[in-house]
Short mmCIF file of C-alpha atoms and ligand atoms in Angstrom, two decimals:
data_model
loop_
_atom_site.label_atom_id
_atom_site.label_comp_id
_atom_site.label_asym_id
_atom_site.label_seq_id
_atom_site.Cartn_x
_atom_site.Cartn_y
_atom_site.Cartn_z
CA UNK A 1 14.26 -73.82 -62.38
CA UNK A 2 16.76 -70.83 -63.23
CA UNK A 3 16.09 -67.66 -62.75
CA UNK A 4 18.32 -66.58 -65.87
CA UNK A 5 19.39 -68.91 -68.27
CA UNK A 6 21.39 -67.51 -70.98
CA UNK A 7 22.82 -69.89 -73.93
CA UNK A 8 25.39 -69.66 -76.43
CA UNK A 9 23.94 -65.59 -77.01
CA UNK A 10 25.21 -63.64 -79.69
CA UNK A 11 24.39 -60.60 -80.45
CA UNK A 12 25.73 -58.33 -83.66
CA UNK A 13 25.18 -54.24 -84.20
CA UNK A 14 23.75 -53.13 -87.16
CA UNK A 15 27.39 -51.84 -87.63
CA UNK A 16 28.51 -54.98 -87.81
CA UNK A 17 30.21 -54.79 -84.05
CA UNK A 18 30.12 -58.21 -82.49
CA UNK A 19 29.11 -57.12 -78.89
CA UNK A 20 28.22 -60.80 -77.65
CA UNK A 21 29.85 -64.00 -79.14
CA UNK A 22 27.95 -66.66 -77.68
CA UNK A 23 27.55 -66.23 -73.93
CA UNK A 24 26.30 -68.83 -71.58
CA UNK A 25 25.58 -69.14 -68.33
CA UNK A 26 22.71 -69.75 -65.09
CA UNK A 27 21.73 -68.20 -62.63
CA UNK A 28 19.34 -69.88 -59.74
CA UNK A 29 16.64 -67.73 -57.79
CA UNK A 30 17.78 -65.31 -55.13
CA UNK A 31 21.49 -65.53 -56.43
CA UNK A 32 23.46 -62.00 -56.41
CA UNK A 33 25.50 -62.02 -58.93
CA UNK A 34 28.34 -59.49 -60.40
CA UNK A 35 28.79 -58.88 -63.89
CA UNK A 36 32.26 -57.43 -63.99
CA UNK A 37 34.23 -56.53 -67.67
CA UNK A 38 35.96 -53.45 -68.89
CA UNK A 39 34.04 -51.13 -70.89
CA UNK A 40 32.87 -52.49 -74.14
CA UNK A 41 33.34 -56.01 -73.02
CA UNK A 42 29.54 -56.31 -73.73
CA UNK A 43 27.88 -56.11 -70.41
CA UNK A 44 24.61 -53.50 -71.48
CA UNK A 45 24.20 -55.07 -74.40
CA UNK A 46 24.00 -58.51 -72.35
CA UNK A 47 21.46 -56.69 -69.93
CA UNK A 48 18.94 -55.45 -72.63
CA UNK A 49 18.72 -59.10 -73.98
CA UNK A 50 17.27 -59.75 -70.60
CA UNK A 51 14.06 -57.71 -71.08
CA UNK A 52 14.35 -58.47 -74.56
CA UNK A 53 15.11 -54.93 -75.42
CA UNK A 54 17.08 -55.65 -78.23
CA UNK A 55 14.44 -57.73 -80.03
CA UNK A 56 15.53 -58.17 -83.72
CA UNK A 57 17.65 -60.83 -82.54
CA UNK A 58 15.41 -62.76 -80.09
CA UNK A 59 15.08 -66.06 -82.40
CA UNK A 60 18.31 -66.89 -84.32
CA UNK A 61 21.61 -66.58 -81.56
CA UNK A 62 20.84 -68.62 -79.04
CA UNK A 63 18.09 -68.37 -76.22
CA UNK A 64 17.57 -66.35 -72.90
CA UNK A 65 14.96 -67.87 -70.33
CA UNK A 66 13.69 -65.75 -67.34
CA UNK A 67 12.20 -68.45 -65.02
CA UNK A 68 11.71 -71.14 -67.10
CA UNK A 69 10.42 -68.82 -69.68
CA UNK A 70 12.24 -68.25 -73.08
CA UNK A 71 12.25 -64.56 -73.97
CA UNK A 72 10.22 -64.18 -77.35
CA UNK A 73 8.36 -61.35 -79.20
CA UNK A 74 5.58 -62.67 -78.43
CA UNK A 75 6.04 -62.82 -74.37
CA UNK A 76 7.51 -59.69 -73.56
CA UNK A 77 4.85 -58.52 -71.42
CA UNK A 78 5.10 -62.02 -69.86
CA UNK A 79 8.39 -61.19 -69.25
CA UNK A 80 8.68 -57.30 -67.92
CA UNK A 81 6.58 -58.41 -65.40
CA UNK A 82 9.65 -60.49 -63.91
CA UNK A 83 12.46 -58.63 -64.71
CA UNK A 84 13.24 -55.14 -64.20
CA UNK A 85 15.83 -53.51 -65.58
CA UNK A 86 17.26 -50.26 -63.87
CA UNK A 87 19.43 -48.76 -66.95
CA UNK A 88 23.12 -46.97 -66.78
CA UNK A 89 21.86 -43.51 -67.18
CA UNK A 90 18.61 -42.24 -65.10
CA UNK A 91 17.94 -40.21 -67.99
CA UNK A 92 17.05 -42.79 -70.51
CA UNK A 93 14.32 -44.39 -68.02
CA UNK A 94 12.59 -41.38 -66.63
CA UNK A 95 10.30 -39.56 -68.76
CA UNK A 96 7.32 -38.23 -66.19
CA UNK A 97 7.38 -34.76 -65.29
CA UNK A 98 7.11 -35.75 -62.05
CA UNK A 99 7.95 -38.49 -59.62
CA UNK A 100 4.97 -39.96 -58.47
CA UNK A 101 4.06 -41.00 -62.59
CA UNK A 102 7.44 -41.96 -62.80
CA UNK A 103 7.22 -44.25 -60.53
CA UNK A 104 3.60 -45.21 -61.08
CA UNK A 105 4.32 -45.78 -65.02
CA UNK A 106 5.31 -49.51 -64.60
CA UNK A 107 2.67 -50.16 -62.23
CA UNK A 108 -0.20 -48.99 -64.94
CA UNK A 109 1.34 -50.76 -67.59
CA UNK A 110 0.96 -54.03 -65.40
CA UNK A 111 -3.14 -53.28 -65.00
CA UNK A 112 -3.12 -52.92 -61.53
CA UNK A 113 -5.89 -50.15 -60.35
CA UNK A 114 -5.76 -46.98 -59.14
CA UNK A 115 -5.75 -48.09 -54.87
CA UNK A 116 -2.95 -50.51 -55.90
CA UNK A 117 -0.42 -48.64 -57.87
CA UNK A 118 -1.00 -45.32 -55.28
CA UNK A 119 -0.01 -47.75 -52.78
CA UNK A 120 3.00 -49.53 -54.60
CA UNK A 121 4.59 -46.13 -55.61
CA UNK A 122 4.39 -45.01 -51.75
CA UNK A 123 6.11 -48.02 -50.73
CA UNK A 124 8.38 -47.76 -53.50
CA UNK A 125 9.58 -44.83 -52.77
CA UNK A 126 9.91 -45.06 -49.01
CA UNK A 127 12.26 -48.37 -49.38
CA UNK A 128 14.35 -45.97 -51.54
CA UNK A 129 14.40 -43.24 -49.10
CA UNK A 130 12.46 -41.29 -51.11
CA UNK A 131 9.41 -40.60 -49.13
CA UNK A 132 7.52 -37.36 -49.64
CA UNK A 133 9.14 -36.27 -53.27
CA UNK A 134 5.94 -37.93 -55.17
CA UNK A 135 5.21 -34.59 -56.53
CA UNK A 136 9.00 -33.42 -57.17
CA UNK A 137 9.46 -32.69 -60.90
CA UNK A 138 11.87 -35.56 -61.76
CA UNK A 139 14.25 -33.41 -64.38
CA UNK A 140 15.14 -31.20 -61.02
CA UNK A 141 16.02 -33.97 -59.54
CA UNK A 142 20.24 -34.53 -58.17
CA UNK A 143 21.87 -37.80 -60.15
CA UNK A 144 21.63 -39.87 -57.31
CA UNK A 145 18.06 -39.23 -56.58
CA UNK A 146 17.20 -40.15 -60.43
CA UNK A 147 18.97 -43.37 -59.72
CA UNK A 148 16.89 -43.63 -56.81
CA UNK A 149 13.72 -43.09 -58.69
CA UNK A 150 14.75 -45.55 -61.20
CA UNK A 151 14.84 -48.12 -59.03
CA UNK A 152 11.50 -47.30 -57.20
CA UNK A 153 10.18 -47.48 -60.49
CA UNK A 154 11.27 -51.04 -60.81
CA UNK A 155 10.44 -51.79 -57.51
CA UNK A 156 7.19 -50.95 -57.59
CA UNK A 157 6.30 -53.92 -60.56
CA UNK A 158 7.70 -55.96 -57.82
CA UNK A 159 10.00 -58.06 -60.47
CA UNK A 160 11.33 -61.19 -59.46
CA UNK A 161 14.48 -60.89 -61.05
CA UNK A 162 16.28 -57.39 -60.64
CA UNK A 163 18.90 -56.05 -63.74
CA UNK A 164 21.38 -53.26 -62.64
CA UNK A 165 23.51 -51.58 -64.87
CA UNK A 166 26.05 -49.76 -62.91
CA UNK A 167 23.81 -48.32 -60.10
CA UNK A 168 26.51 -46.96 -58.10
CA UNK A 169 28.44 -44.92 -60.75
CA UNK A 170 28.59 -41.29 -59.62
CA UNK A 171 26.64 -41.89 -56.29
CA UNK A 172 28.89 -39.70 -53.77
CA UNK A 173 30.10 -42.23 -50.57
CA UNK A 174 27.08 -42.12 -48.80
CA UNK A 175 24.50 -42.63 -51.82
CA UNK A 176 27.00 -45.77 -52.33
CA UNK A 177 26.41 -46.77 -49.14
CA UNK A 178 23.02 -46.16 -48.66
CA UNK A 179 21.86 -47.64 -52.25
CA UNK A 180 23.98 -51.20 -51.05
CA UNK A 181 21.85 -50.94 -48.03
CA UNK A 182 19.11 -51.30 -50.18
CA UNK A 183 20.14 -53.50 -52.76
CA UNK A 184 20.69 -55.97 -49.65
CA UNK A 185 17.34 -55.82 -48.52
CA UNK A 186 15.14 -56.78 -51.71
CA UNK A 187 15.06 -60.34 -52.25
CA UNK A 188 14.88 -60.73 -55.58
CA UNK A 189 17.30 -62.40 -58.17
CA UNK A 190 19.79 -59.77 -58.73
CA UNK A 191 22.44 -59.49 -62.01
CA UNK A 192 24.31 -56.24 -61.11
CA UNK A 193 26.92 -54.97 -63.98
CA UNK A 194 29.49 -52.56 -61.96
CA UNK A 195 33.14 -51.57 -61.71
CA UNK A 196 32.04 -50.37 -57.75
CA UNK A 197 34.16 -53.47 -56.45
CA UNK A 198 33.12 -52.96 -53.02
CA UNK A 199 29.97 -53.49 -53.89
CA UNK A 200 30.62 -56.73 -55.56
CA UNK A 201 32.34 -57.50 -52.04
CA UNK A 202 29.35 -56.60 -50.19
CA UNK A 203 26.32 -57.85 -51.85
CA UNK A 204 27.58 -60.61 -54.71
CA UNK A 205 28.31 -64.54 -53.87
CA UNK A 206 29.58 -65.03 -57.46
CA UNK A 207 31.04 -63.24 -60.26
CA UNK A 208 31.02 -63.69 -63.85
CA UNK A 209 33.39 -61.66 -66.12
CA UNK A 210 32.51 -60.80 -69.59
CA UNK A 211 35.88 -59.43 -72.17
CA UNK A 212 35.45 -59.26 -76.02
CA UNK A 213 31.31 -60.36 -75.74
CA UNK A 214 32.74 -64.25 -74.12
CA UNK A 215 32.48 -65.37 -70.29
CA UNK A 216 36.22 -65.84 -69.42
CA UNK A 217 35.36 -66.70 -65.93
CA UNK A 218 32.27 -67.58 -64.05
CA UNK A 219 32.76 -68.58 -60.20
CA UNK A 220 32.63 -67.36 -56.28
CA UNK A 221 33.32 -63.81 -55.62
CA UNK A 222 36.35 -64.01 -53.71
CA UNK A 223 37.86 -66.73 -55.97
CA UNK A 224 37.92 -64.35 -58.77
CA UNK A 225 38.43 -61.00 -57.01
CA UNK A 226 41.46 -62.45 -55.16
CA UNK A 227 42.55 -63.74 -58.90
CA UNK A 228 44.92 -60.94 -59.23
CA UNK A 229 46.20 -62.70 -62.73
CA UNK A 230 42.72 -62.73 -64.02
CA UNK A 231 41.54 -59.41 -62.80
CA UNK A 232 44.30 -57.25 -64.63
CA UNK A 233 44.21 -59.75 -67.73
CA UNK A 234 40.78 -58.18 -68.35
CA UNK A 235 41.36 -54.69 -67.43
CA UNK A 236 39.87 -55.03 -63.95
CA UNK A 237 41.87 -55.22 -60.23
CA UNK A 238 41.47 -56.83 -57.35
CA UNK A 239 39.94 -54.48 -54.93
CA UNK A 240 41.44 -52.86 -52.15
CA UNK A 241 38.90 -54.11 -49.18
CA UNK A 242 40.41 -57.32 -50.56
CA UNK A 243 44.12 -56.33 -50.01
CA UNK A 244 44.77 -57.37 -46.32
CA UNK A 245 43.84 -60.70 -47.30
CA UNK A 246 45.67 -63.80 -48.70
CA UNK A 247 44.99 -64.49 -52.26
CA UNK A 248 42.70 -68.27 -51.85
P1 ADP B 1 29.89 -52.56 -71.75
O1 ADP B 1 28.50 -52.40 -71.18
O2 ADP B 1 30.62 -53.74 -71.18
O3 ADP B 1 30.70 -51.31 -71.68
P2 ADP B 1 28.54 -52.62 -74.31
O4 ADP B 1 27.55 -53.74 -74.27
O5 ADP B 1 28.04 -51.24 -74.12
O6 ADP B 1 29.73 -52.95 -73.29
O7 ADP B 1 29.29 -52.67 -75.70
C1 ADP B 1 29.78 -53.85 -76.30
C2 ADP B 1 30.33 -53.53 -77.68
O8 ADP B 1 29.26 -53.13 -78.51
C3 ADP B 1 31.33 -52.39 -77.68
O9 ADP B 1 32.28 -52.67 -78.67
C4 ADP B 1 30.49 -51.19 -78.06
O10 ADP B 1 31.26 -50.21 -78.73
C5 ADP B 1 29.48 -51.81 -79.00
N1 ADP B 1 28.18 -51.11 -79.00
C6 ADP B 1 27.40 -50.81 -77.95
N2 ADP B 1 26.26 -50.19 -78.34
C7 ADP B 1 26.33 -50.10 -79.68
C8 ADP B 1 25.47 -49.58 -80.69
N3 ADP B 1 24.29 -49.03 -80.41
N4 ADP B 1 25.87 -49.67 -81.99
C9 ADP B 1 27.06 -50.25 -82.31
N5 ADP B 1 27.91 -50.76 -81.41
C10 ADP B 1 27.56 -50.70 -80.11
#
């Protein structure tokens, strides 16, 4: 069974902006996978479908499955509890005044009890070096330790499939580093949208690139990254790590 299973998805603003135009594609369980694109190529709007955060259009253009499971108004819940989504900007997910219900929010909403969730959110925010700032007010926070939080808040639902939208954008070298450390260690199914090609180099085994709402390439990492052609046809480039090497 796939993790993600995404077919022929389209997806219109209210504007009238086609943002998706009938995307397809699979992903299997445990798979790290890159979502690359330029901006506006339709890679958030992709992500929300996920969660089913864009819900007015969950019957109609085609179907999204999260283990097996197709994403519906009516199993949401079902389906939060397997995928968690860790959005572009910290500030749209945390609304707690302080860390430790930040974190703890997701955890509640799953009915877990009061032993359970205290426990989660200490673990949660130990794997993302966070340890100790459970009473921090979160709006004091730095931008890289919101993006931390964010994520502790996801990983404390303990979701089988993990969204990222950009988590590395404005992290300073070593927040990079230290958030890829992280990323590598949790075993879940992970979809990561970024430009941070390093990362893609690091963690992902494939790559699928989204231009103009379509999937003009789905395939290994390195075959596509090392596609210099490809890469600047869709406003991307092959990454420097990759520069010492032969093109495949
Ligand atoms: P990306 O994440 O790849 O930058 P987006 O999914 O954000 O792309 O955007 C895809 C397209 O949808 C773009 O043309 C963008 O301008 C448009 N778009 C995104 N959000 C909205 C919105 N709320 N209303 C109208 N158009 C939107």
């Amino acid at each position: 069974m796939n993790a993600i299973e995404v077919n022929d998805l389209k997806y219109r603003y209210h504007d009238g902006t086609e943002a998706l135009r009938g995307v397809s594609f699979c992903i299997a369980p445990g798979e790290c996978v890159a979502l690359l694109g330029p901006n506006g190529s339709g890679k958030s709007t992709l992500l929300l479908h996920l969660n089913g955060i864009l819900p007015e259009k969950l019957s109609g253009d085609g179907t999204v499955k999260i283990l097996g499971e197709p994403v519906t108004p009516e199993n949401l819940e079902t389906i939060r509890r397997q995928v968690g989504l860790v959005f572009q900007d910290p500030d749209d997910q945390l609304f707690c005044p302080t860390v430790q219900e930040d974190v703890a929010f997701g955890p509640q909403q799953l009915g877990l009890g009061d032993v359970e969730i205290a426990v989660r959110v200490q673990k949660a925010l130990a794997q993302v070096g966070l340890a100790g700032f459970g009473r921090r007010a979160t709006h004091h926070l730095s931008h890289g330790e919101k993006r931390r939080v964010c994520l502790a808040g996801v990983l404390a639902c303990e979701p089988a499939v993990l969204v990222l939208d950009e988590p590395t954008s404005d992290l300073d070298p070593r927040g990079r580093r230290e958030f890829k450390a992280l990323l590598r260690q949790i075993p879940a199914t992970k979809l990561i949208a970024t430009h941070d090609l390093e990362l893609v180099v690091e963690l992902c085994s494939r790559a699928i690139v989204l231009d103009g709402g379509s999937v003009v390439a789905d395939g290994p990492m390195l075959e596509l990254l090392n596609d210099e052609k490809l890469m600047l046809e869709h406003g991307l480039e092959r990454p420097h790590i990759l520069r010492h090497q032969h093109p495949h």
